[in-house]
Coordinates of N, CA and C in Angstrom, one line a residue:
M1067 N 181.2 47.5 328.6 CA 181.1 48.1 329.9 C 179.7 47.8 330.5
A1068 N 179.7 47.6 331.8 CA 178.5 47.3 332.5 C 178.4 48.2 333.7
K1069 N 177.2 48.5 334.1 CA 176.9 49.2 335.4 C 176.8 48.1 336.5
I1070 N 177.6 48.3 337.5 CA 177.6 47.3 338.6 C 177.4 48.0 339.9
T1071 N 176.5 47.5 340.7 CA 176.3 48.0 342.1 C 176.9 47.1 343.1
L1072 N 177.8 47.6 343.9 CA 178.5 46.8 344.9 C 178.0 47.2 346.3
V1073 N 177.6 46.3 347.1 CA 177.1 46.6 348.5 C 177.8 45.8 349.5
D1074 N 178.7 46.4 350.3 CA 179.5 45.7 351.2 C 180.0 46.7 352.3
D1075 N 179.9 46.3 353.5 CA 180.4 47.3 354.6 C 181.9 47.2 354.9
D1076 N 182.6 46.4 354.2 CA 184.0 46.3 354.3 C 184.7 47.2 353.3
E1077 N 185.3 48.3 353.8 CA 185.9 49.3 352.9 C 187.0 48.7 352.1
N1078 N 187.8 47.8 352.6 CA 188.9 47.3 351.9 C 188.4 46.4 350.7
I1079 N 187.3 45.7 350.9 CA 186.8 44.9 349.8 C 186.1 45.8 348.8
V1080 N 185.4 46.8 349.2 CA 184.8 47.7 348.3 C 185.9 48.3 347.4
T1081 N 187.0 48.8 348.0 CA 188.0 49.4 347.2 C 188.7 48.5 346.2
S1082 N 189.1 47.3 346.7 CA 189.8 46.3 345.8 C 188.9 45.8 344.7
V1083 N 187.6 45.5 345.1 CA 186.7 45.0 344.0 C 186.4 46.0 343.0
S1084 N 186.1 47.3 343.5 CA 185.8 48.4 342.6 C 187.0 48.6 341.6
L1085 N 188.2 48.6 342.1 CA 189.4 48.8 341.2 C 189.5 47.7 340.2
A1086 N 189.2 46.4 340.7 CA 189.3 45.3 339.7 C 188.3 45.4 338.6
L1087 N 187.1 45.7 339.0 CA 186.0 45.8 338.0 C 186.2 47.0 337.1
E1088 N 186.6 48.1 337.6 CA 186.9 49.3 336.8 C 188.0 49.1 335.8
S1089 N 189.0 48.3 336.2 CA 190.1 48.0 335.3 C 189.7 47.2 334.1
H1090 N 188.5 46.6 334.2 CA 187.9 45.8 333.1 C 186.8 46.6 332.3
G1091 N 186.8 47.9 332.6 CA 185.9 48.8 331.9 C 184.5 49.0 332.5
H1092 N 184.2 48.4 333.6 CA 182.9 48.5 334.2 C 182.8 49.8 335.1
T1093 N 181.6 50.3 335.2 CA 181.3 51.4 336.1 C 180.7 50.9 337.4
V1094 N 181.3 51.2 338.5 CA 180.9 50.7 339.8 C 180.4 51.8 340.7
K1095 N 179.2 51.5 341.3 CA 178.7 52.4 342.4 C 178.6 51.5 343.7
A1096 N 179.2 52.0 344.7 CA 179.4 51.3 346.0 C 178.5 51.9 347.1
Y1097 N 178.0 51.0 347.9 CA 177.2 51.4 349.1 C 177.6 50.5 350.2
Y1098 N 177.5 51.0 351.5 CA 178.1 50.4 352.6 C 177.1 49.8 353.6
D1099 N 175.8 49.8 353.3 CA 174.8 49.2 354.1 C 173.7 48.7 353.2
G1100 N 172.9 47.7 353.7 CA 171.9 47.1 352.9 C 170.8 48.1 352.5
A1101 N 170.3 48.9 353.4 CA 169.2 49.8 353.1 C 169.6 50.8 351.9
S1102 N 170.8 51.4 352.0 CA 171.2 52.3 351.0 C 171.4 51.5 349.6
G1103 N 171.9 50.3 349.7 CA 172.1 49.5 348.5 C 170.8 49.2 347.9
L1104 N 169.8 48.8 348.6 CA 168.5 48.4 348.1 C 167.9 49.6 347.4
A1105 N 167.9 50.8 348.1 CA 167.3 52.0 347.5 C 168.0 52.3 346.1
A1106 N 169.3 52.2 346.1 CA 170.0 52.4 344.8 C 169.6 51.4 343.7
L1107 N 169.5 50.2 344.1 CA 169.2 49.1 343.2 C 167.8 49.3 342.6
E1108 N 166.9 49.8 343.4 CA 165.5 50.0 343.0 C 165.4 51.3 342.1
N1109 N 166.1 52.3 342.5 CA 166.0 53.6 341.8 C 166.9 53.7 340.5
D1110 N 168.0 53.0 340.5 CA 168.9 53.0 339.3 C 169.4 51.6 339.1
P1111 N 168.5 50.8 338.5 CA 168.9 49.3 338.3 C 170.2 49.2 337.5
P1112 N 171.2 48.4 338.0 CA 172.4 48.2 337.2 C 172.3 47.0 336.3
D1113 N 173.4 46.6 335.7 CA 173.4 45.4 334.9 C 173.7 44.2 335.8
L1114 N 174.3 44.4 336.9 CA 174.6 43.3 337.9 C 174.9 43.9 339.2
A1115 N 174.5 43.1 340.3 CA 174.7 43.6 341.7 C 175.6 42.6 342.4
I1116 N 176.4 43.0 343.3 CA 177.2 42.2 344.1 C 176.9 42.6 345.6
L1117 N 176.4 41.6 346.4 CA 175.9 41.9 347.7 C 176.6 41.1 348.7
D1118 N 177.1 41.7 349.8 CA 177.6 41.0 350.9 C 176.4 40.5 351.8
V1119 N 176.6 39.5 352.6 CA 175.5 39.0 353.4 C 175.3 39.8 354.7
K1120 N 176.4 39.9 355.4 CA 176.4 40.5 356.7 C 176.7 42.0 356.6
M1121 N 175.6 42.8 356.7 CA 175.8 44.3 356.6 C 174.8 45.0 357.6
P1122 N 175.2 46.2 358.0 CA 174.3 47.0 358.9 C 173.0 47.4 358.2
R1123 N 172.0 47.7 359.0 CA 170.7 48.2 358.5 C 169.8 47.2 357.8
M1124 N 170.4 46.4 357.0 CA 169.7 45.3 356.3 C 170.7 44.3 355.7
D1125 N 170.5 43.0 356.0 CA 171.5 42.1 355.5 C 171.3 41.8 354.0
G1126 N 172.3 41.2 353.4 CA 172.2 40.9 351.9 C 171.1 40.0 351.5
M1127 N 170.7 39.0 352.3 CA 169.6 38.1 352.0 C 168.3 38.9 351.9
E1128 N 168.1 39.8 352.9 CA 166.9 40.6 352.9 C 166.9 41.6 351.7
V1129 N 168.0 42.1 351.4 CA 168.1 43.0 350.2 C 167.7 42.2 348.9
L1130 N 168.2 41.0 348.8 CA 167.9 40.1 347.7 C 166.4 39.8 347.7
R1131 N 165.9 39.4 348.8 CA 164.5 39.0 348.9 C 163.6 40.2 348.4
R1132 N 163.9 41.4 348.8 CA 163.0 42.5 348.4 C 163.3 42.9 347.0
L1133 N 164.5 42.8 346.5 CA 164.9 43.1 345.2 C 164.1 42.2 344.2
R1134 N 164.0 40.9 344.5 CA 163.4 40.0 343.6 C 161.9 40.2 343.5
R1135 N 161.3 41.0 344.3 CA 159.9 41.3 344.2 C 159.6 42.0 342.9
A1136 N 160.5 42.7 342.3 CA 160.3 43.5 341.1 C 161.4 43.5 340.1
S1137 N 162.5 42.9 340.4 CA 163.7 43.0 339.6 C 164.3 41.7 339.3
D1138 N 164.8 41.5 338.1 CA 165.5 40.3 337.7 C 167.0 40.6 337.5
V1139 N 167.5 41.7 338.0 CA 168.9 42.0 337.8 C 169.8 40.9 338.4
P1140 N 170.8 40.4 337.7 CA 171.7 39.4 338.2 C 172.4 39.8 339.5
V1141 N 172.5 38.8 340.4 CA 173.1 39.1 341.7 C 174.1 38.0 342.0
I1142 N 175.3 38.5 342.5 CA 176.3 37.6 343.1 C 176.3 37.9 344.6
I1143 N 176.2 36.9 345.4 CA 176.3 37.0 346.8 C 177.7 36.7 347.4
L1144 N 178.1 37.6 348.3 CA 179.4 37.4 348.9 C 179.2 37.1 350.4
T1145 N 179.9 36.2 351.0 CA 179.8 35.9 352.4 C 181.0 35.4 353.0
S1146 N 181.3 35.7 354.3 CA 182.4 35.2 355.0 C 182.0 33.9 355.7
K1147 N 180.7 33.6 355.7 CA 180.3 32.3 356.3 C 180.6 31.1 355.4
D1148 N 180.9 30.0 355.9 CA 181.1 28.8 355.1 C 180.1 27.7 355.5
E1149 N 178.8 28.1 355.4 CA 177.7 27.2 355.7 C 176.8 27.0 354.5
E1150 N 176.6 25.7 354.3 CA 175.8 25.3 353.2 C 174.4 25.9 353.2
I1151 N 173.8 26.1 354.3 CA 172.4 26.6 354.4 C 172.4 28.0 353.8
D1152 N 173.4 28.9 354.0 CA 173.4 30.2 353.5 C 173.4 30.2 352.0
E1153 N 174.2 29.3 351.4 CA 174.3 29.2 350.0 C 173.0 28.8 349.4
I1154 N 172.3 27.8 350.0 CA 171.0 27.3 349.5 C 170.0 28.4 349.6
L1155 N 170.0 29.1 350.7 CA 169.0 30.2 350.9 C 169.2 31.2 349.9
G1156 N 170.5 31.6 349.6 CA 170.8 32.6 348.5 C 170.2 32.2 347.2
F1157 N 170.4 30.9 346.8 CA 169.9 30.5 345.5 C 168.4 30.4 345.5
N1158 N 167.8 30.0 346.6 CA 166.3 30.0 346.7 C 165.7 31.3 346.6
L1159 N 166.4 32.3 347.0 CA 165.9 33.7 346.9 C 166.2 34.3 345.6
G1160 N 166.9 33.6 344.7 CA 167.1 34.1 343.4 C 168.5 34.7 343.0
A1161 N 169.5 34.3 343.8 CA 170.9 34.7 343.5 C 171.4 33.9 342.3
D1162 N 172.2 34.6 341.5 CA 172.8 33.9 340.3 C 174.1 33.2 340.5
D1163 N 174.8 33.7 341.5 CA 176.1 33.1 341.9 C 176.4 33.4 343.3
Y1164 N 177.4 32.8 343.8 CA 177.7 32.8 345.3 C 179.2 32.6 345.5
M1165 N 179.9 33.5 346.3 CA 181.3 33.4 346.5 C 181.6 33.6 348.0
H1166 N 182.5 32.7 348.5 CA 182.9 32.8 349.9 C 184.2 33.7 350.0
K1167 N 184.2 34.5 351.1 CA 185.4 35.3 351.4 C 186.3 34.5 352.2
P1168 N 187.6 34.6 352.0 CA 188.3 35.5 351.0 C 188.2 34.8 349.6
F1169 N 188.1 35.7 348.6 CA 188.0 35.1 347.2 C 189.1 35.8 346.3
S1170 N 189.3 35.1 345.2 CA 190.3 35.6 344.2 C 189.6 36.7 343.4
Q1171 N 190.2 37.9 343.3 CA 189.7 38.9 342.4 C 189.5 38.4 341.0
R1172 N 190.5 37.6 340.5 CA 190.4 37.1 339.2 C 189.2 36.2 339.0
L1173 N 188.9 35.4 340.0 CA 187.8 34.5 339.9 C 186.5 35.3 339.9
L1174 N 186.4 36.4 340.7 CA 185.2 37.2 340.7 C 185.0 37.8 339.4
I1175 N 186.1 38.3 338.7 CA 186.0 38.9 337.4 C 185.4 37.9 336.4
E1176 N 185.9 36.7 336.5 CA 185.4 35.6 335.6 C 183.9 35.4 335.8
R1177 N 183.5 35.3 337.1 CA 182.1 35.1 337.4 C 181.2 36.3 336.8
V1178 N 181.7 37.5 337.0 CA 181.0 38.7 336.5 C 180.9 38.6 335.0
K1179 N 182.0 38.3 334.3 CA 182.0 38.1 332.8 C 181.0 37.1 332.4
A1180 N 181.0 35.9 333.1 CA 180.1 34.8 332.7 C 178.6 35.2 332.8
I1181 N 178.3 35.9 333.9 CA 176.9 36.3 334.1 C 176.5 37.4 333.1
L1182 N 177.3 38.3 332.8 CA 177.0 39.4 331.8 C 176.9 38.7 330.5
R1183 N 177.7 37.7 330.2 CA 177.6 37.1 328.9 C 176.2 36.4 328.8
R1184 N 175.8 35.7 329.8 CA 174.6 35.0 329.8 C 173.4 35.9 329.7
G1185 N 173.6 37.1 330.2 CA 172.5 38.1 330.1 C 172.6 38.9 328.8
G1186 N 173.5 38.6 327.9 CA 173.6 39.2 326.6 C 174.5 40.4 326.6
R1187 N 175.4 40.5 327.6 CA 176.3 41.6 327.6 C 177.7 41.0 327.7
G1188 N 178.7 41.6 327.0 CA 180.0 41.1 327.1 C 180.9 42.2 327.7
E1189 N 182.1 42.4 327.3 CA 183.0 43.4 327.8 C 182.7 44.7 327.2
G1190 N 182.0 44.8 326.1 CA 181.7 46.1 325.4 C 180.5 46.7 325.9
D1191 N 180.1 47.9 325.4 CA 178.9 48.6 325.8 C 177.6 47.9 325.4
E1192 N 177.6 47.2 324.3 CA 176.4 46.6 323.8 C 176.7 45.1 323.5
A1193 N 175.7 44.3 323.6 CA 175.8 42.9 323.3 C 175.8 42.7 321.8
P1194 N 176.6 41.7 321.3 CA 176.7 41.5 319.9 C 175.4 40.9 319.4
P1195 N 175.0 41.2 318.2 CA 173.7 40.6 317.7 C 173.8 39.1 317.6
P1196 N 172.6 38.4 317.9 CA 172.6 37.0 317.8 C 173.0 36.4 316.5
A1197 N 173.7 35.3 316.4 CA 174.1 34.7 315.1 C 172.8 34.3 314.4
A1198 N 172.9 34.4 313.1 CA 171.7 34.0 312.2 C 171.5 32.5 312.4
G1199 N 170.2 32.2 312.6 CA 169.9 30.8 312.7 C 170.1 30.2 314.1
D1200 N 170.6 31.0 315.1 CA 170.8 30.5 316.4 C 169.5 30.2 317.1
P1201 N 169.2 29.0 317.4 CA 167.9 28.7 318.0 C 167.6 29.4 319.3
N1202 N 168.7 29.8 320.0 CA 168.6 30.4 321.3 C 168.1 31.9 321.2
S1203 N 168.1 32.4 319.9 CA 167.8 33.8 319.7 C 166.4 34.0 319.3
R1204 N 165.7 32.9 318.9 CA 164.3 33.0 318.4 C 163.3 32.9 319.5
A1205 N 162.1 33.6 319.3 CA 161.0 33.4 320.2 C 160.5 32.0 320.2
L1206 N 160.1 31.5 321.3 CA 159.8 30.1 321.5 C 158.4 30.0 322.1
K1207 N 157.5 29.2 321.5 CA 156.2 29.0 322.0 C 155.9 27.5 322.3
R1208 N 155.6 27.1 323.5 CA 155.2 25.8 323.8 C 154.0 25.8 324.7
G1209 N 152.8 25.4 324.1 CA 151.6 25.5 324.8 C 151.3 26.9 325.3
K1210 N 151.1 27.0 326.6 CA 150.8 28.3 327.2 C 152.1 29.2 327.4
L1211 N 153.2 28.6 327.2 CA 154.5 29.3 327.4 C 155.0 30.0 326.2
T1212 N 155.4 31.2 326.3 CA 156.1 32.0 325.3 C 157.4 32.6 325.9
L1213 N 158.5 32.3 325.2 CA 159.8 32.9 325.6 C 160.4 33.7 324.5
D1214 N 160.7 34.9 324.8 CA 161.3 35.8 323.8 C 162.7 36.3 324.3
P1215 N 163.8 35.6 323.8 CA 165.1 35.9 324.3 C 165.5 37.4 324.0
A1216 N 165.1 37.9 322.9 CA 165.5 39.3 322.5 C 165.0 40.3 323.5
R1217 N 163.8 40.0 324.1 CA 163.2 40.9 325.1 C 163.4 40.4 326.5
H1218 N 164.0 39.3 326.7 CA 164.1 38.6 328.0 C 162.7 38.6 328.6
E1219 N 161.7 38.1 327.8 CA 160.3 38.1 328.2 C 159.8 36.7 328.3
S1220 N 159.1 36.4 329.4 CA 158.5 35.1 329.6 C 157.0 35.3 329.9
L1221 N 156.2 34.6 329.1 CA 154.7 34.7 329.3 C 154.1 33.3 329.5
W1222 N 153.1 33.3 330.4 CA 152.4 32.0 330.6 C 150.9 32.4 330.4
D1223 N 150.3 31.8 329.4 CA 149.0 32.1 329.0 C 148.7 33.6 328.8
G1224 N 149.7 34.3 328.3 CA 149.6 35.7 328.0 C 150.0 36.6 329.1
R1225 N 150.3 36.0 330.3 CA 150.6 36.8 331.5 C 152.1 36.7 331.8
P1226 N 152.8 37.9 332.1 CA 154.2 37.9 332.3 C 154.7 37.2 333.6
V1227 N 155.8 36.4 333.5 CA 156.4 35.8 334.6 C 157.8 36.3 334.6
K1228 N 158.2 37.0 335.7 CA 159.5 37.7 335.7 C 160.6 36.7 336.1
L1229 N 161.5 36.4 335.2 CA 162.6 35.4 335.5 C 163.9 36.0 335.5
T1230 N 164.8 35.5 336.4 CA 166.2 35.9 336.3 C 166.8 35.4 335.0
V1231 N 168.0 35.9 334.7 CA 168.8 35.4 333.6 C 169.0 33.9 333.6
T1232 N 169.4 33.4 334.8 CA 169.6 31.9 335.0 C 168.3 31.1 334.8
E1233 N 167.3 31.6 335.4 CA 166.0 30.9 335.3 C 165.5 30.9 333.9
F1234 N 165.7 32.0 333.1 CA 165.2 32.1 331.8 C 166.0 31.0 330.9
L1235 N 167.3 30.9 331.1 CA 168.1 30.0 330.3 C 167.8 28.6 330.6
L1236 N 167.5 28.3 331.9 CA 167.2 26.9 332.3 C 165.8 26.5 331.6
L1237 N 164.9 27.4 331.7 CA 163.5 27.1 331.1 C 163.6 27.0 329.6
Q1238 N 164.4 27.9 329.0 CA 164.6 27.8 327.5 C 165.2 26.5 327.1
S1239 N 166.2 26.0 327.8 CA 166.8 24.7 327.5 C 165.8 23.6 327.6
L1240 N 164.9 23.6 328.7 CA 163.9 22.6 328.8 C 162.9 22.6 327.8
A1241 N 162.4 23.8 327.5 CA 161.3 24.0 326.5 C 161.6 23.8 325.1
Q1242 N 162.9 23.9 324.8 CA 163.3 23.6 323.4 C 163.0 22.2 322.9
R1243 N 163.1 21.3 323.9 CA 162.8 19.9 323.5 C 161.8 19.3 324.5
P1244 N 160.5 19.6 324.3 CA 159.5 19.0 325.2 C 159.5 17.5 325.3
G1245 N 159.4 16.9 326.4 CA 159.4 15.5 326.6 C 160.7 14.9 326.8
F1246 N 161.8 15.6 326.4 CA 163.1 15.0 326.5 C 163.7 15.4 327.9
V1247 N 164.3 14.4 328.5 CA 164.9 14.7 329.9 C 166.2 15.4 329.8
K1248 N 166.4 16.4 330.6 CA 167.6 17.1 330.7 C 168.2 16.8 332.1
S1249 N 169.4 16.3 332.1 CA 170.1 16.1 333.3 C 170.5 17.4 333.9
R1250 N 170.9 17.4 335.2 CA 171.4 18.6 335.8 C 172.7 19.1 335.1
D1251 N 173.5 18.2 334.7 CA 174.7 18.6 334.0 C 174.3 19.3 332.6
N1252 N 173.3 18.8 331.9 CA 172.9 19.4 330.7 C 172.4 20.8 331.0
L1253 N 171.7 21.0 332.1 CA 171.1 22.3 332.5 C 172.2 23.3 332.9
M1254 N 173.2 22.7 333.6 CA 174.4 23.6 334.0 C 175.1 24.1 332.7
D1255 N 175.2 23.3 331.7 CA 175.9 23.7 330.5 C 175.1 24.8 329.8
A1256 N 173.7 24.7 329.9 CA 172.9 25.7 329.2 C 172.9 27.0 329.9
A1257 N 173.0 27.0 331.2 CA 172.8 28.2 332.0 C 174.1 28.9 332.5
Y1258 N 175.2 28.1 332.5 CA 176.4 28.6 333.2 C 177.6 28.5 332.2
D1259 N 178.5 29.4 332.4 CA 179.8 29.4 331.6 C 180.6 28.2 332.0
D1260 N 181.4 27.7 331.0 CA 182.2 26.6 331.2 C 183.2 26.7 332.4
Q1261 N 183.6 28.0 332.7 CA 184.5 28.2 333.8 C 183.9 28.3 335.2
V1262 N 182.5 28.2 335.2 CA 181.8 28.3 336.5 C 181.3 27.0 336.9
Y1263 N 181.6 26.5 338.1 CA 181.1 25.2 338.6 C 180.0 25.5 339.6
V1264 N 178.9 24.8 339.4 CA 177.8 24.8 340.4 C 177.4 23.3 340.7
D1265 N 176.8 23.1 341.8 CA 176.5 21.7 342.1 C 175.0 21.5 341.9
D1266 N 174.5 20.3 342.1 CA 173.2 19.9 341.8 C 172.2 20.7 342.6
R1267 N 172.5 21.1 343.8 CA 171.6 21.9 344.7 C 171.2 23.2 344.0
T1268 N 172.2 23.8 343.3 CA 172.0 25.1 342.7 C 170.9 25.0 341.6
I1269 N 171.0 24.0 340.8 CA 170.0 23.8 339.7 C 168.6 23.5 340.4
D1270 N 168.6 22.6 341.4 CA 167.3 22.3 342.0 C 166.7 23.6 342.6
S1271 N 167.5 24.4 343.2 CA 167.0 25.7 343.8 C 166.4 26.6 342.8
H1272 N 167.1 26.7 341.6 CA 166.6 27.6 340.6 C 165.2 27.0 340.0
I1273 N 165.1 25.7 339.9 CA 163.9 25.1 339.4 C 162.8 25.3 340.4
K1274 N 163.1 25.1 341.6 CA 162.0 25.3 342.7 C 161.5 26.7 342.7
R1275 N 162.4 27.7 342.5 CA 162.0 29.1 342.5 C 161.2 29.4 341.3
M1276 N 161.6 28.9 340.1 CA 160.9 29.1 338.9 C 159.5 28.6 338.9
R1277 N 159.3 27.4 339.5 CA 158.0 26.8 339.6 C 157.1 27.7 340.4
K1278 N 157.7 28.2 341.5 CA 156.9 29.1 342.4 C 156.4 30.3 341.7
K1279 N 157.2 30.9 340.8 CA 156.8 32.1 340.1 C 155.7 31.7 339.1
F1280 N 155.7 30.6 338.4 CA 154.7 30.3 337.5 C 153.4 29.9 338.2
R1281 N 153.5 29.3 339.4 CA 152.3 29.0 340.2 C 151.6 30.2 340.8
E1282 N 152.4 31.3 340.9 CA 151.8 32.5 341.4 C 150.8 33.1 340.3
V1283 N 151.2 32.7 339.0 CA 150.3 33.1 337.9 C 149.3 32.1 337.6
D1284 N 149.6 30.8 337.7 CA 148.7 29.7 337.5 C 148.9 28.6 338.5
P1285 N 148.1 28.5 339.5 CA 148.3 27.5 340.6 C 148.3 26.1 340.1
E1286 N 147.8 25.8 338.8 CA 147.8 24.5 338.3 C 149.1 24.2 337.4
F1287 N 150.0 25.1 337.4 CA 151.2 24.9 336.6 C 152.0 23.6 337.0
D1288 N 152.2 22.8 336.0 CA 152.9 21.5 336.2 C 153.8 21.2 335.0
A1289 N 154.2 22.2 334.2 CA 154.9 21.9 333.0 C 156.4 21.4 333.2
I1290 N 156.9 21.7 334.3 CA 158.3 21.2 334.6 C 158.3 20.0 335.5
E1291 N 158.6 18.9 335.0 CA 158.6 17.6 335.7 C 159.9 17.2 336.2
T1292 N 159.9 16.7 337.4 CA 161.1 16.1 338.0 C 161.2 14.6 337.8
L1293 N 162.3 14.1 337.3 CA 162.5 12.7 337.3 C 163.6 12.4 338.3
Y1294 N 163.3 11.9 339.4 CA 164.2 11.8 340.5 C 165.4 10.9 340.2
G1295 N 166.6 11.5 340.4 CA 167.8 10.8 340.1 C 168.2 10.9 338.6
V1296 N 167.4 11.5 337.8 CA 167.7 11.7 336.4 C 167.8 13.1 336.0
G1297 N 166.8 13.9 336.2 CA 166.8 15.3 335.9 C 165.4 15.9 335.7
Y1298 N 165.2 16.8 334.7 CA 164.0 17.5 334.6 C 163.6 17.4 333.1
R1299 N 162.3 17.6 332.8 CA 161.8 17.7 331.4 C 160.6 18.7 331.4
Y1300 N 160.4 19.3 330.2 CA 159.3 20.2 330.0 C 158.1 19.4 329.4
R1301 N 157.0 19.5 330.0 CA 155.8 18.8 329.5 C 154.9 19.9 328.8
E1302 N 154.7 19.8 327.5 CA 153.9 20.7 326.8 C 152.4 20.4 326.9
S1303 N 151.7 21.4 327.4 CA 150.2 21.1 327.7 C 149.4 21.4 326.4

């Protein structure tokens, strides 16, 4: 079971999505405008948030922008617009996934399950313990970087860098093998469930946002290298 906050001004969507999520054991709190949704997200952080883009009082992109100042809660963006720029903006602001209306309830449930799994939560109340010897469960240190999956903690030169679930998994994949190039397909496999398709722009947007976070801590940060047309690699300093 997970706590999910749903923010959408369409009553029919709120009702149908809430029923679908609750039928899978999740607890849903629904809000009908961006300002109320943001206040709820800040005061009572859920395991996952679903945000519509076009809402009264504050749109979903602004809710996401403000939320990401202090929270790494996973976010799925919903929109009735079919414009590439909105999708890119959503990922640049730190969204974990993106769905166009109208959408299949079944597909939404699969996206929710995939994100919760990536964050260490399944269909039950608690995440299963990591398998013994699983390299993804151990703390990782590479130069100034320290990643602790058990605490979802990222440190650069001892200072915390707040990453979303997707960003953490991407960085972990790169840092596990310094100097080795990871293609975008490799990174998709590391950060996304097999049933979820994302394109190259999504990975690029996550990397761009992750670099920005590290440069806010260290303006000289250059540990993630781009090899144009090939992929990315982690350079251990």
